[in-house]
PDB file of C-alpha atoms and ligand atoms in Angstrom:
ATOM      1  CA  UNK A   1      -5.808 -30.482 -52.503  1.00  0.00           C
ATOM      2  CA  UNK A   2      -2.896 -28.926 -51.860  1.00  0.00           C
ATOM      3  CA  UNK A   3      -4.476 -25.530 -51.247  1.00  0.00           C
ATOM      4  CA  UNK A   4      -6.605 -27.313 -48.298  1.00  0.00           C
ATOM      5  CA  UNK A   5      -3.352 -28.441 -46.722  1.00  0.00           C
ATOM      6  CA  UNK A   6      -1.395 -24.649 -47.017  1.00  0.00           C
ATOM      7  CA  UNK A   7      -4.959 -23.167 -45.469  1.00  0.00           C
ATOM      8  CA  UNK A   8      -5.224 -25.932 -42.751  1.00  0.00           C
ATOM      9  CA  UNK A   9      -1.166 -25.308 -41.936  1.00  0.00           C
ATOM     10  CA  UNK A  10      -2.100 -21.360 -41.550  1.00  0.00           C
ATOM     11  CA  UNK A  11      -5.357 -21.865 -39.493  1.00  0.00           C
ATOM     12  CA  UNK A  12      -3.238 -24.263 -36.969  1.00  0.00           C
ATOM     13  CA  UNK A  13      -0.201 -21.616 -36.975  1.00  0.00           C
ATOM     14  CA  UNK A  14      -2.927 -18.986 -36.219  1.00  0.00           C
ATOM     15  CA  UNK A  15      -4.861 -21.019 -33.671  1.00  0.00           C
ATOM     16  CA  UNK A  16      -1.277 -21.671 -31.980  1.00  0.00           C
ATOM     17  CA  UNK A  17      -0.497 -18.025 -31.959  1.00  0.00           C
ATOM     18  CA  UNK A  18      -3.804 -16.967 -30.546  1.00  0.00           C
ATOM     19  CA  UNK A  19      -3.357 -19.688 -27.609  1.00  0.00           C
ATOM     20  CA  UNK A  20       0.076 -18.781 -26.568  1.00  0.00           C
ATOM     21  CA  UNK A  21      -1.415 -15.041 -26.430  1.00  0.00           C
ATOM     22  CA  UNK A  22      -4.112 -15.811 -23.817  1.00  0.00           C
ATOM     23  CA  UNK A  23      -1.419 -18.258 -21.950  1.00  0.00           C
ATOM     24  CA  UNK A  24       0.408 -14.936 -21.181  1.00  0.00           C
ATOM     25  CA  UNK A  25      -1.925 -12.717 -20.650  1.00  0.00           C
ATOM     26  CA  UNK A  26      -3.313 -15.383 -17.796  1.00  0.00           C
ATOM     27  CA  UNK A  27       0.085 -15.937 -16.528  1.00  0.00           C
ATOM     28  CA  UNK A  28       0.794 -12.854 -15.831  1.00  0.00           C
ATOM     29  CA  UNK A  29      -2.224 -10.917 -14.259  1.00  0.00           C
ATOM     30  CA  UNK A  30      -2.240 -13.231 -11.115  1.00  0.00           C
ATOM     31  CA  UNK A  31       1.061 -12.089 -10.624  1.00  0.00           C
ATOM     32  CA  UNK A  32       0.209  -8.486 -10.715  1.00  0.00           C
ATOM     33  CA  UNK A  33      -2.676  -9.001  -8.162  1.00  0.00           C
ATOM     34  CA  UNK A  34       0.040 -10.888  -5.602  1.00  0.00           C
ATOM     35  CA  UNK A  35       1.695  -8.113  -5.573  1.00  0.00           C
ATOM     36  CA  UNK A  36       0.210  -5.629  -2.782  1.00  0.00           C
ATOM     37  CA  UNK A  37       2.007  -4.712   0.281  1.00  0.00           C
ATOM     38  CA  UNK A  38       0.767  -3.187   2.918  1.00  0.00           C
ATOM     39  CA  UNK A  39       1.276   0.565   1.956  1.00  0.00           C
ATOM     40  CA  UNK A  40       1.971   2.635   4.829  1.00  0.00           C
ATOM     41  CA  UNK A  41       1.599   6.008   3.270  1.00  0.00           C
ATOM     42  CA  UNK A  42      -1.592   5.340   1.702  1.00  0.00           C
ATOM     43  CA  UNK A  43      -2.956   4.026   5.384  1.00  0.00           C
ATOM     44  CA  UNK A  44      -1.561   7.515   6.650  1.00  0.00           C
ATOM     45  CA  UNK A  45      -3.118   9.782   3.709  1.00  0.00           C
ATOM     46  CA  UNK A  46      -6.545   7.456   4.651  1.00  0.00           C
ATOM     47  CA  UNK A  47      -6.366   7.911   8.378  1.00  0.00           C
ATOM     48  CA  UNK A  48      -3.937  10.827   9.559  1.00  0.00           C
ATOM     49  CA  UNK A  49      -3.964  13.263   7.503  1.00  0.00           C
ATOM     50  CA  UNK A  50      -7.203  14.706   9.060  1.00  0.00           C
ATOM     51  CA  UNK A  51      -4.554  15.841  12.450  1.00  0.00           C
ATOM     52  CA  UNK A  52      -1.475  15.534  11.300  1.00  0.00           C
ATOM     53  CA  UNK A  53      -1.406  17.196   7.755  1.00  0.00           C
ATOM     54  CA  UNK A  54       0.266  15.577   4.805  1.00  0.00           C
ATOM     55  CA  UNK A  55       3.720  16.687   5.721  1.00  0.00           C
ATOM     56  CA  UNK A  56       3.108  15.924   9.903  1.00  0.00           C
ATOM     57  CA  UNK A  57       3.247  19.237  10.683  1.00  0.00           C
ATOM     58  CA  UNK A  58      -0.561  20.379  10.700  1.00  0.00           C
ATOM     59  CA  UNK A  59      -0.682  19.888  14.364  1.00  0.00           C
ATOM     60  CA  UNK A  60      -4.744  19.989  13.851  1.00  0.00           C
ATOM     61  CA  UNK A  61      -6.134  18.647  17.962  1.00  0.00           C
ATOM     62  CA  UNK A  62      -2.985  19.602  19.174  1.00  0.00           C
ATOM     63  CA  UNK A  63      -1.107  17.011  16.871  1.00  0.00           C
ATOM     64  CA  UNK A  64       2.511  16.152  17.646  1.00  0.00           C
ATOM     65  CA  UNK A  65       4.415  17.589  14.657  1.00  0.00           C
ATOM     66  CA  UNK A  66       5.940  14.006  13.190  1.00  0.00           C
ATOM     67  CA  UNK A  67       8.360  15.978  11.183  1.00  0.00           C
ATOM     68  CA  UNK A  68      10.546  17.046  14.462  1.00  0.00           C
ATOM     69  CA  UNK A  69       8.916  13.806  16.506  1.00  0.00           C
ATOM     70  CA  UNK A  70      12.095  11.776  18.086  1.00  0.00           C
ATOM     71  CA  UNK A  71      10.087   8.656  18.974  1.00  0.00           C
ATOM     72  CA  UNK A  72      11.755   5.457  17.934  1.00  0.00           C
ATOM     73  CA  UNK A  73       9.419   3.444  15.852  1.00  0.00           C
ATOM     74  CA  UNK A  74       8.219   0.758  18.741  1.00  0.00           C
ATOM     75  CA  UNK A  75       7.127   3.833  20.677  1.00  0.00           C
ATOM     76  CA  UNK A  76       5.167   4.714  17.474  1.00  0.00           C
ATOM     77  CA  UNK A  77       3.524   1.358  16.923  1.00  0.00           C
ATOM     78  CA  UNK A  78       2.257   1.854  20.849  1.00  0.00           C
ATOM     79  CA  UNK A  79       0.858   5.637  20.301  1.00  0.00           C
ATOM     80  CA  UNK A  80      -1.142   4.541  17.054  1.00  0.00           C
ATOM     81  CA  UNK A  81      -2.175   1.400  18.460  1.00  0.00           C
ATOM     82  CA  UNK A  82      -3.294   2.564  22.058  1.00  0.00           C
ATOM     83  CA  UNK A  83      -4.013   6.473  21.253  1.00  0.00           C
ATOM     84  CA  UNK A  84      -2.705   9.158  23.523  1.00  0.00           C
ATOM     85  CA  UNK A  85      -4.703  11.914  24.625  1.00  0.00           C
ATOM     86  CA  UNK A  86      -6.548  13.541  21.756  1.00  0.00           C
ATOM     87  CA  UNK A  87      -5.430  10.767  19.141  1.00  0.00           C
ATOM     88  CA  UNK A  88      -7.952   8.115  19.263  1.00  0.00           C
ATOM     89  CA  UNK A  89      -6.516   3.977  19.147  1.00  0.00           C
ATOM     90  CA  UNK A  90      -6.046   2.804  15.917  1.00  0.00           C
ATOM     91  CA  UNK A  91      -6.241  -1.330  17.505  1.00  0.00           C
ATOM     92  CA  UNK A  92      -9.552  -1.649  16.609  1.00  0.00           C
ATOM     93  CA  UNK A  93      -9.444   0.001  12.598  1.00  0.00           C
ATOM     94  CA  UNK A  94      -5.933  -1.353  11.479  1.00  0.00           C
ATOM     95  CA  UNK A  95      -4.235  -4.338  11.708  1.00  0.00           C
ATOM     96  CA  UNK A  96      -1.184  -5.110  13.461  1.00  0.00           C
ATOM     97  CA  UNK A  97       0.656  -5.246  10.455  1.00  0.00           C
ATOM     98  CA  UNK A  98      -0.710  -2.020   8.902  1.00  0.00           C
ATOM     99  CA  UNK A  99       0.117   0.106  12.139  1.00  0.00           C
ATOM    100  CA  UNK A 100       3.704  -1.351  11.911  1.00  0.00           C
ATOM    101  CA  UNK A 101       3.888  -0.194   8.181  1.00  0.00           C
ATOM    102  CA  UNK A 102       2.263   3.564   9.114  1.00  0.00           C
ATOM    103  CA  UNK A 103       4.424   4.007  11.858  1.00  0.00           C
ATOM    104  CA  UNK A 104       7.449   3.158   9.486  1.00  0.00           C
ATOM    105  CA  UNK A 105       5.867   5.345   6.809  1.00  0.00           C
ATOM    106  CA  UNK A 106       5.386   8.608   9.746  1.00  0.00           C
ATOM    107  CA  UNK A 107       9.521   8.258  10.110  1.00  0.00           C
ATOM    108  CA  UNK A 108       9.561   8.658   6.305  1.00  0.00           C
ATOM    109  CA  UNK A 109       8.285  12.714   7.217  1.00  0.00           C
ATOM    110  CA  UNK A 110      10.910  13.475   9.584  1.00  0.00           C
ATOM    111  CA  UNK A 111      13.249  16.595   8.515  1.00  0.00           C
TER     112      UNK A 111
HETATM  113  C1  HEC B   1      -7.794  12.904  16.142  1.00  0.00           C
HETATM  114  C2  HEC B   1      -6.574  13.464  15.625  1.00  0.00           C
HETATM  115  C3  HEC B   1      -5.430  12.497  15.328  1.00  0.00           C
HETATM  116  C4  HEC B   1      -5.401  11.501  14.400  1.00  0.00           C
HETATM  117  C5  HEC B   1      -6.506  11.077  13.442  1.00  0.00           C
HETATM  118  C6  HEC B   1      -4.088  10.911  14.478  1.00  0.00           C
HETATM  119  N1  HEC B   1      -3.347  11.532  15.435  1.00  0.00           N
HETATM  120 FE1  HEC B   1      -1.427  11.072  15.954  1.00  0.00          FE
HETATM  121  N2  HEC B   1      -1.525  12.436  17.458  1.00  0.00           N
HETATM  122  C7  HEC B   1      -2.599  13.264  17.744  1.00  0.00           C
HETATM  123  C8  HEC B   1      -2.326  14.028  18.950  1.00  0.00           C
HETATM  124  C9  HEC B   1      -3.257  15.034  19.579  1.00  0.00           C
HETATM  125  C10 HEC B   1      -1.046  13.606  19.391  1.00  0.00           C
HETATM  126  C11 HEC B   1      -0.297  14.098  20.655  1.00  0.00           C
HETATM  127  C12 HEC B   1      -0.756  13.222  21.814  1.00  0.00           C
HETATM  128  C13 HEC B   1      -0.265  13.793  23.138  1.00  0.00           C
HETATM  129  O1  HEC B   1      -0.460  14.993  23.369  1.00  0.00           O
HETATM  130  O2  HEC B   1       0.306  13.022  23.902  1.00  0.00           O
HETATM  131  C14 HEC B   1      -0.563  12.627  18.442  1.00  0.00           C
HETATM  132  C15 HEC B   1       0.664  11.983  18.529  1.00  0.00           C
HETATM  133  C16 HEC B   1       1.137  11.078  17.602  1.00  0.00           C
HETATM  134  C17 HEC B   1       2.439  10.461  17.653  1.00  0.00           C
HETATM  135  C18 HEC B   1       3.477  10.647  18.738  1.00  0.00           C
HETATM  136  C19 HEC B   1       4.494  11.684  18.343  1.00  0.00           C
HETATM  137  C20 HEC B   1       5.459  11.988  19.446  1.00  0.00           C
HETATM  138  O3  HEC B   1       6.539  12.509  19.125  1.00  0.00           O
HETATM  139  O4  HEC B   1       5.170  11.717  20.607  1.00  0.00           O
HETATM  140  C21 HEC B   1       2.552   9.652  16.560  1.00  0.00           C
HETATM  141  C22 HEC B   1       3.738   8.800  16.150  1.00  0.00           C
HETATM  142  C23 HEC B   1       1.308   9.769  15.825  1.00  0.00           C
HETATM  143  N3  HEC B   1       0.476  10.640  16.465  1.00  0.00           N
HETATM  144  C24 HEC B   1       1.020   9.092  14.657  1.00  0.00           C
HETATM  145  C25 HEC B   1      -0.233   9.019  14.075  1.00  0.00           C
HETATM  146  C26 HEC B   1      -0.571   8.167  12.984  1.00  0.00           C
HETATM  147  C27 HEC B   1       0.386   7.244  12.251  1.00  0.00           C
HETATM  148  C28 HEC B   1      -1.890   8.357  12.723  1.00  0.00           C
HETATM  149  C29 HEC B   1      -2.762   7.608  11.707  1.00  0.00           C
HETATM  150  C30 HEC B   1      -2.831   6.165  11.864  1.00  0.00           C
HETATM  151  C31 HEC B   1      -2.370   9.358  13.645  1.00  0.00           C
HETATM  152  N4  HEC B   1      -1.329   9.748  14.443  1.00  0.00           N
HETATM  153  C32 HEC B   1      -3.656   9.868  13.671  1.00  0.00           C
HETATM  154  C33 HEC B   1      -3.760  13.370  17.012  1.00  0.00           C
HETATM  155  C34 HEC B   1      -4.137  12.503  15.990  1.00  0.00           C
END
């Protein structure tokens, strides 16, 4: 009899363990997934890479090299947005938000 009470004891210690285990592992995932920011460098790598080059300086269409480029970031947010010349609008493929966070991320190149 007493043997059926150790054995229960274990299997509810067990059965506790195992629960908190899967209460973290839930708890904490969500919280990974909340995480992401808009990511201005990967938006550049996705999008302007093909003119600018990695570094800004590939000048590929005639490209404004972004590493010597002195245009304050609200000028920026109004060539990506609206295009100039060569480089097409980006109002229709990124979001307000995201052409705030390239523009910010194309200062980031500067020398
Ligand atoms: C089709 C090629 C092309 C792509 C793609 C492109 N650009 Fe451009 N970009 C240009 C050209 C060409 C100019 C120069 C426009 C001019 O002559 O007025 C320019 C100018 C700029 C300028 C102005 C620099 C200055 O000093 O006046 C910024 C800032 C800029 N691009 C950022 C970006 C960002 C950020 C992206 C991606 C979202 C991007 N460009 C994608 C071709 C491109």
């Amino acid at each position: 009899m007493k043997k059926i009470f150790v054995f229960a004891l274990l299997a509810t210690f067990v059965y506790a363990c195992s629960q908190s285990e899967g209460g973290d592992k839930g708890g904490s995932e969500p919280t990974a997934e909340a995480a992401p920011k808009v990511d201005g460098e990967k938006i550049y790598k996705t999008y302007c890479v093909t003119c600018h080059g990695l570094y800004g300086d590939m000048g590929a269409s005639g490209a404004f090299n972004l590493q010597t480029s002195t245009l304050p970031v609200e000028e920026r947010i109004n060539v990506i947005t609206n295009g100039r010349k060569a480089m097409t609008p980006f109002k229709d493929l990124l979001t307000p938000e995201k052409i705030k966070a390239v523009a910010e991320y194309t200062l980031t190149l500067k020398k």
